[in-house]
Amino acid sequence: EAQVTQNPRYLITVTGKKLTVTCSQNMNHEYMSWYRQDPGLGLRQIYYSMNVEVTDKGDVPEGYKVSRKEKRNFPLILESPSPNQTSLYFCASRDVFEKLFFGSGTQLSVL
Amino acid sequence: QKEVEQDPGPLSVPEGAIVSLNCTYSNSAFQYFMWYRQYSRKGPELLMYTYSSGNKEDGRFTAQVDKSSKYISLFIRDSQPSDSATYLCAMRSGAGSYQLTFGKGTKLSVIP
């Protein structure tokens, strides 16, 4: 089944403790991206990647890192999480017809 | 002025009603327009995609784009309880642009 898989689904952590949210797609898509979704602010793009080893900042990249060492994986790294990064995170990949496939989301709480 | 404006609702309609969801935008460079549907605790899924002014129909859904007015709409005919979700408009500028700008979403409830 074609899908974008992100883990974990729920994560509670404390300020300053490094964490990684994994994202993997099995559709051989070149383009992948990360979004955060907050009430009243909608979906905002954090980082995107057009291909292996090619990444670029979205609208809200501060406090996040990404890497794209393989086509299928695009992890999101929070080196020193802060409470304002409490949010619902989505990973997505895009096919050649512009269709975005989203993962099921990661609800992150930073205490 | 925000780039994309979308009424957050919530919008509550009876089953069978025609629903109209709208977005306005300020960036005249936007050329590609999408509507996504997001069920609670799920990722958004693409409903409609269009790049020209006019109407595009897919079953009970019609996407309408008016570039001169910088206004897009999604119409849902014969609405069903299963249409209850948040609807997000999204748009991007031309070839070579990879960034999507999303509206904040309109929450729709269709009451049986």
mmCIF file of C-alpha atoms in Angstrom:
data_model
loop_
_atom_site.group_PDB
_atom_site.id
_atom_site.type_symbol
_atom_site.label_atom_id
_atom_site.label_comp_id
_atom_site.label_asym_id
_atom_site.label_seq_id
_atom_site.Cartn_x
_atom_site.Cartn_y
_atom_site.Cartn_z
ATOM 1 C CA GLU A 1 0.000 0.000 0.000
ATOM 2 C CA ALA A 2 1.311 3.425 -0.989
ATOM 3 C CA GLN A 3 1.806 5.436 2.140
ATOM 4 C CA VAL A 4 3.767 7.916 4.187
ATOM 5 C CA THR A 5 4.661 6.556 7.596
ATOM 6 C CA GLN A 6 5.701 8.782 10.425
ATOM 7 C CA ASN A 7 6.590 7.834 13.963
ATOM 8 C CA PRO A 8 5.866 8.235 16.750
ATOM 9 C CA ARG A 9 2.169 9.074 16.655
ATOM 10 C CA TYR A 10 2.289 10.791 20.032
ATOM 11 C CA LEU A 11 5.305 12.159 21.867
ATOM 12 C CA ILE A 12 5.636 13.951 25.178
ATOM 13 C CA THR A 13 9.043 15.306 26.046
ATOM 14 C CA VAL A 14 10.741 17.954 28.132
ATOM 15 C CA THR A 15 12.421 21.178 27.118
ATOM 16 C CA GLY A 16 15.901 20.683 25.706
ATOM 17 C CA LYS A 17 15.782 16.937 25.152
ATOM 18 C CA LYS A 18 16.714 16.188 21.559
ATOM 19 C CA LEU A 19 14.180 14.225 19.565
ATOM 20 C CA THR A 20 13.685 12.873 16.073
ATOM 21 C CA VAL A 21 10.420 12.254 14.259
ATOM 22 C CA THR A 22 10.875 9.756 11.479
ATOM 23 C CA CYS A 23 9.160 9.849 8.090
ATOM 24 C CA SER A 24 9.299 7.256 5.364
ATOM 25 C CA GLN A 25 7.511 6.939 2.021
ATOM 26 C CA ASN A 26 7.310 3.913 -0.262
ATOM 27 C CA MET A 27 6.255 5.694 -3.454
ATOM 28 C CA ASN A 28 9.689 6.711 -4.762
ATOM 29 C CA HIS A 29 8.720 10.371 -4.562
ATOM 30 C CA GLU A 30 11.474 12.921 -4.936
ATOM 31 C CA TYR A 31 9.753 15.711 -3.043
ATOM 32 C CA MET A 32 9.126 15.476 0.697
ATOM 33 C CA SER A 33 8.207 18.095 3.262
ATOM 34 C CA TRP A 34 7.342 18.725 6.890
ATOM 35 C CA TYR A 35 4.470 20.829 8.183
ATOM 36 C CA ARG A 36 3.210 21.847 11.555
ATOM 37 C CA GLN A 37 -0.455 22.503 12.211
ATOM 38 C CA ASP A 38 -1.609 24.801 14.983
ATOM 39 C CA PRO A 39 -5.113 26.031 15.872
ATOM 40 C CA GLY A 40 -5.774 29.378 14.249
ATOM 41 C CA LEU A 41 -2.568 29.219 12.221
ATOM 42 C CA GLY A 42 -3.280 26.345 9.877
ATOM 43 C CA LEU A 43 -0.634 24.264 8.136
ATOM 44 C CA ARG A 44 2.793 25.839 7.879
ATOM 45 C CA GLN A 45 5.740 24.380 6.056
ATOM 46 C CA ILE A 46 8.895 23.791 8.089
ATOM 47 C CA TYR A 47 11.333 22.298 5.574
ATOM 48 C CA TYR A 48 11.126 20.610 2.235
ATOM 49 C CA SER A 49 13.403 18.472 0.125
ATOM 50 C CA MET A 50 13.379 18.212 -3.636
ATOM 51 C CA ASN A 51 15.660 15.199 -3.706
ATOM 52 C CA VAL A 52 18.403 13.358 -1.845
ATOM 53 C CA GLU A 53 20.809 15.790 -0.181
ATOM 54 C CA VAL A 54 18.711 18.784 -1.300
ATOM 55 C CA THR A 55 16.743 20.542 1.430
ATOM 56 C CA ASP A 56 15.416 24.049 1.871
ATOM 57 C CA LYS A 57 13.647 26.127 4.477
ATOM 58 C CA GLY A 58 9.914 26.589 4.493
ATOM 59 C CA ASP A 59 8.010 29.262 6.350
ATOM 60 C CA VAL A 60 8.902 28.296 9.932
ATOM 61 C CA PRO A 61 12.299 26.508 9.996
ATOM 62 C CA GLU A 62 13.668 27.950 13.246
ATOM 63 C CA GLY A 63 14.426 25.275 15.840
ATOM 64 C CA TYR A 64 14.244 22.387 13.360
ATOM 65 C CA LYS A 65 16.695 20.377 11.312
ATOM 66 C CA VAL A 66 16.156 17.857 8.562
ATOM 67 C CA SER A 67 18.266 15.493 6.537
ATOM 68 C CA ARG A 68 17.676 13.575 3.325
ATOM 69 C CA LYS A 69 20.301 10.884 2.985
ATOM 70 C CA GLU A 70 17.981 8.447 1.257
ATOM 71 C CA LYS A 71 15.054 9.068 -1.046
ATOM 72 C CA ARG A 72 12.515 7.322 1.142
ATOM 73 C CA ASN A 73 13.403 8.903 4.510
ATOM 74 C CA PHE A 74 13.108 12.482 5.705
ATOM 75 C CA PRO A 75 13.498 12.767 9.492
ATOM 76 C CA LEU A 76 12.663 15.912 11.425
ATOM 77 C CA ILE A 77 15.082 16.739 14.237
ATOM 78 C CA LEU A 78 14.482 19.027 17.173
ATOM 79 C CA GLU A 79 17.877 19.566 18.773
ATOM 80 C CA SER A 80 16.569 21.469 21.792
ATOM 81 C CA PRO A 81 12.768 21.407 21.843
ATOM 82 C CA SER A 82 10.878 24.255 23.478
ATOM 83 C CA PRO A 83 7.223 24.520 24.539
ATOM 84 C CA ASN A 84 6.387 26.678 21.489
ATOM 85 C CA GLN A 85 7.153 23.642 19.351
ATOM 86 C CA THR A 86 4.204 21.808 20.848
ATOM 87 C CA SER A 87 2.154 21.093 17.753
ATOM 88 C CA LEU A 88 0.751 18.522 15.351
ATOM 89 C CA TYR A 89 3.367 17.612 12.762
ATOM 90 C CA PHE A 90 2.791 16.140 9.325
ATOM 91 C CA CYS A 91 5.234 14.685 6.872
ATOM 92 C CA ALA A 92 4.252 14.601 3.213
ATOM 93 C CA SER A 93 5.587 13.429 -0.113
ATOM 94 C CA ARG A 94 4.477 14.572 -3.544
ATOM 95 C CA ASP A 95 4.054 12.776 -6.824
ATOM 96 C CA VAL A 96 4.687 14.114 -10.326
ATOM 97 C CA PHE A 97 1.051 15.192 -10.566
ATOM 98 C CA GLU A 98 1.432 17.544 -7.614
ATOM 99 C CA LYS A 99 -0.574 15.362 -5.271
ATOM 100 C CA LEU A 100 0.649 15.543 -1.687
ATOM 101 C CA PHE A 101 0.426 12.373 0.395
ATOM 102 C CA PHE A 102 0.384 13.092 4.107
ATOM 103 C CA GLY A 103 1.338 10.879 6.996
ATOM 104 C CA SER A 104 -1.019 10.351 9.923
ATOM 105 C CA GLY A 105 0.615 13.024 12.030
ATOM 106 C CA THR A 106 2.720 13.257 15.192
ATOM 107 C CA GLN A 107 1.242 15.059 18.159
ATOM 108 C CA LEU A 108 4.189 16.539 20.055
ATOM 109 C CA SER A 109 3.975 18.055 23.522
ATOM 110 C CA VAL A 110 7.032 19.793 24.945
ATOM 111 C CA LEU A 111 6.777 20.409 28.677
ATOM 112 C CA GLN B 1 -2.913 41.220 4.536
ATOM 113 C CA LYS B 2 -2.369 37.492 4.772
ATOM 114 C CA GLU B 3 -1.536 35.719 1.536
ATOM 115 C CA VAL B 4 -4.462 33.323 1.804
ATOM 116 C CA GLU B 5 -7.659 34.025 3.718
ATOM 117 C CA GLN B 6 -10.157 31.315 4.545
ATOM 118 C CA ASP B 7 -13.169 31.573 6.815
ATOM 119 C CA PRO B 8 -12.548 29.085 9.650
ATOM 120 C CA GLY B 9 -16.237 28.438 10.290
ATOM 121 C CA PRO B 10 -17.420 26.248 11.807
ATOM 122 C CA LEU B 11 -20.045 25.658 9.164
ATOM 123 C CA SER B 12 -22.986 23.429 9.971
ATOM 124 C CA VAL B 13 -25.434 22.321 7.261
ATOM 125 C CA PRO B 14 -28.223 19.737 6.950
ATOM 126 C CA GLU B 15 -27.635 16.602 4.919
ATOM 127 C CA GLY B 16 -28.353 17.176 1.234
ATOM 128 C CA ALA B 17 -27.469 20.868 1.292
ATOM 129 C CA ILE B 18 -25.152 22.551 -1.189
ATOM 130 C CA VAL B 19 -22.012 23.766 0.549
ATOM 131 C CA SER B 20 -19.812 26.606 -0.629
ATOM 132 C CA LEU B 21 -16.308 26.978 0.784
ATOM 133 C CA ASN B 22 -14.147 29.923 -0.211
ATOM 134 C CA CYS B 23 -10.642 31.321 -0.136
ATOM 135 C CA THR B 24 -9.250 34.648 -1.234
ATOM 136 C CA TYR B 25 -5.621 35.353 -1.929
ATOM 137 C CA SER B 26 -3.452 38.380 -2.487
ATOM 138 C CA ASN B 27 -0.461 36.966 -4.367
ATOM 139 C CA SER B 28 -1.129 37.271 -8.082
ATOM 140 C CA ALA B 29 1.734 34.829 -8.755
ATOM 141 C CA PHE B 30 -0.370 31.919 -7.503
ATOM 142 C CA GLN B 31 -1.276 29.740 -10.445
ATOM 143 C CA TYR B 32 -2.065 26.309 -9.020
ATOM 144 C CA PHE B 33 -4.950 25.754 -6.654
ATOM 145 C CA MET B 34 -5.890 22.789 -4.543
ATOM 146 C CA TRP B 35 -8.484 21.730 -2.029
ATOM 147 C CA TYR B 36 -7.629 19.259 0.708
ATOM 148 C CA ARG B 37 -9.966 17.471 3.081
ATOM 149 C CA GLN B 38 -8.799 16.624 6.574
ATOM 150 C CA TYR B 39 -10.696 14.328 8.871
ATOM 151 C CA SER B 40 -10.142 14.635 12.591
ATOM 152 C CA ARG B 41 -6.758 13.245 13.705
ATOM 153 C CA LYS B 42 -5.779 12.430 10.107
ATOM 154 C CA GLY B 43 -3.490 13.938 7.520
ATOM 155 C CA PRO B 44 -5.023 16.063 4.744
ATOM 156 C CA GLU B 45 -5.913 14.346 1.465
ATOM 157 C CA LEU B 46 -6.128 15.994 -1.935
ATOM 158 C CA LEU B 47 -9.666 16.534 -3.233
ATOM 159 C CA MET B 48 -9.306 18.831 -6.205
ATOM 160 C CA TYR B 49 -6.459 20.335 -8.215
ATOM 161 C CA THR B 50 -6.757 23.024 -10.856
ATOM 162 C CA TYR B 51 -4.587 25.611 -12.539
ATOM 163 C CA SER B 52 -6.944 27.575 -14.748
ATOM 164 C CA SER B 53 -9.799 29.949 -14.169
ATOM 165 C CA GLY B 54 -13.201 28.358 -14.449
ATOM 166 C CA ASN B 55 -14.847 25.262 -13.046
ATOM 167 C CA LYS B 56 -13.623 21.723 -12.557
ATOM 168 C CA GLU B 57 -16.056 19.029 -11.544
ATOM 169 C CA ASP B 58 -15.455 15.675 -9.873
ATOM 170 C CA GLY B 59 -18.555 13.857 -8.727
ATOM 171 C CA ARG B 60 -20.308 15.954 -6.099
ATOM 172 C CA PHE B 61 -17.383 18.388 -5.894
ATOM 173 C CA THR B 62 -16.783 21.444 -8.078
ATOM 174 C CA ALA B 63 -13.724 23.652 -7.780
ATOM 175 C CA GLN B 64 -14.026 27.167 -9.118
ATOM 176 C CA VAL B 65 -11.179 29.607 -9.711
ATOM 177 C CA ASP B 66 -11.492 33.295 -10.529
ATOM 178 C CA LYS B 67 -7.979 34.628 -10.980
ATOM 179 C CA SER B 68 -9.144 38.134 -11.806
ATOM 180 C CA SER B 69 -10.817 38.377 -8.401
ATOM 181 C CA LYS B 70 -8.217 36.203 -6.636
ATOM 182 C CA TYR B 71 -10.970 33.985 -5.329
ATOM 183 C CA ILE B 72 -11.432 30.233 -5.284
ATOM 184 C CA SER B 73 -14.368 28.126 -4.190
ATOM 185 C CA LEU B 74 -15.246 24.522 -3.522
ATOM 186 C CA PHE B 75 -18.866 23.478 -3.934
ATOM 187 C CA ILE B 76 -20.210 20.259 -2.483
ATOM 188 C CA ARG B 77 -23.564 19.077 -3.821
ATOM 189 C CA ASP B 78 -25.886 16.741 -1.928
ATOM 190 C CA SER B 79 -23.684 16.953 1.150
ATOM 191 C CA GLN B 80 -23.360 13.826 3.275
ATOM 192 C CA PRO B 81 -22.417 13.307 6.939
ATOM 193 C CA SER B 82 -19.212 11.702 5.643
ATOM 194 C CA ASP B 83 -18.269 15.124 4.212
ATOM 195 C CA SER B 84 -17.881 16.424 7.769
ATOM 196 C CA ALA B 85 -14.233 17.456 7.920
ATOM 197 C CA THR B 86 -11.954 20.462 7.721
ATOM 198 C CA TYR B 87 -11.383 21.745 4.191
ATOM 199 C CA LEU B 88 -8.126 23.468 3.374
ATOM 200 C CA CYS B 89 -7.393 25.481 0.294
ATOM 201 C CA ALA B 90 -3.805 25.530 -0.923
ATOM 202 C CA MET B 91 -1.996 27.288 -3.707
ATOM 203 C CA ARG B 92 1.417 27.843 -5.199
ATOM 204 C CA SER B 93 3.024 29.928 -7.876
ATOM 205 C CA GLY B 94 4.324 28.640 -11.188
ATOM 206 C CA ALA B 95 6.734 25.983 -12.385
ATOM 207 C CA GLY B 96 9.838 25.740 -10.244
ATOM 208 C CA SER B 97 8.015 26.727 -7.074
ATOM 209 C CA TYR B 98 7.653 23.960 -4.536
ATOM 210 C CA GLN B 99 6.125 25.828 -1.632
ATOM 211 C CA LEU B 100 2.453 25.461 -0.960
ATOM 212 C CA THR B 101 0.593 28.133 0.964
ATOM 213 C CA PHE B 102 -2.401 26.795 2.858
ATOM 214 C CA GLY B 103 -5.511 28.524 4.110
ATOM 215 C CA LYS B 104 -6.321 27.923 7.763
ATOM 216 C CA GLY B 105 -9.153 25.569 6.925
ATOM 217 C CA THR B 106 -12.934 25.616 7.276
ATOM 218 C CA LYS B 107 -14.522 23.081 9.595
ATOM 219 C CA LEU B 108 -17.694 21.621 8.066
ATOM 220 C CA SER B 109 -20.331 19.559 9.837
ATOM 221 C CA VAL B 110 -23.115 17.904 7.850
ATOM 222 C CA ILE B 111 -26.005 17.041 10.139
ATOM 223 C CA PRO B 112 -28.109 13.941 9.275
#
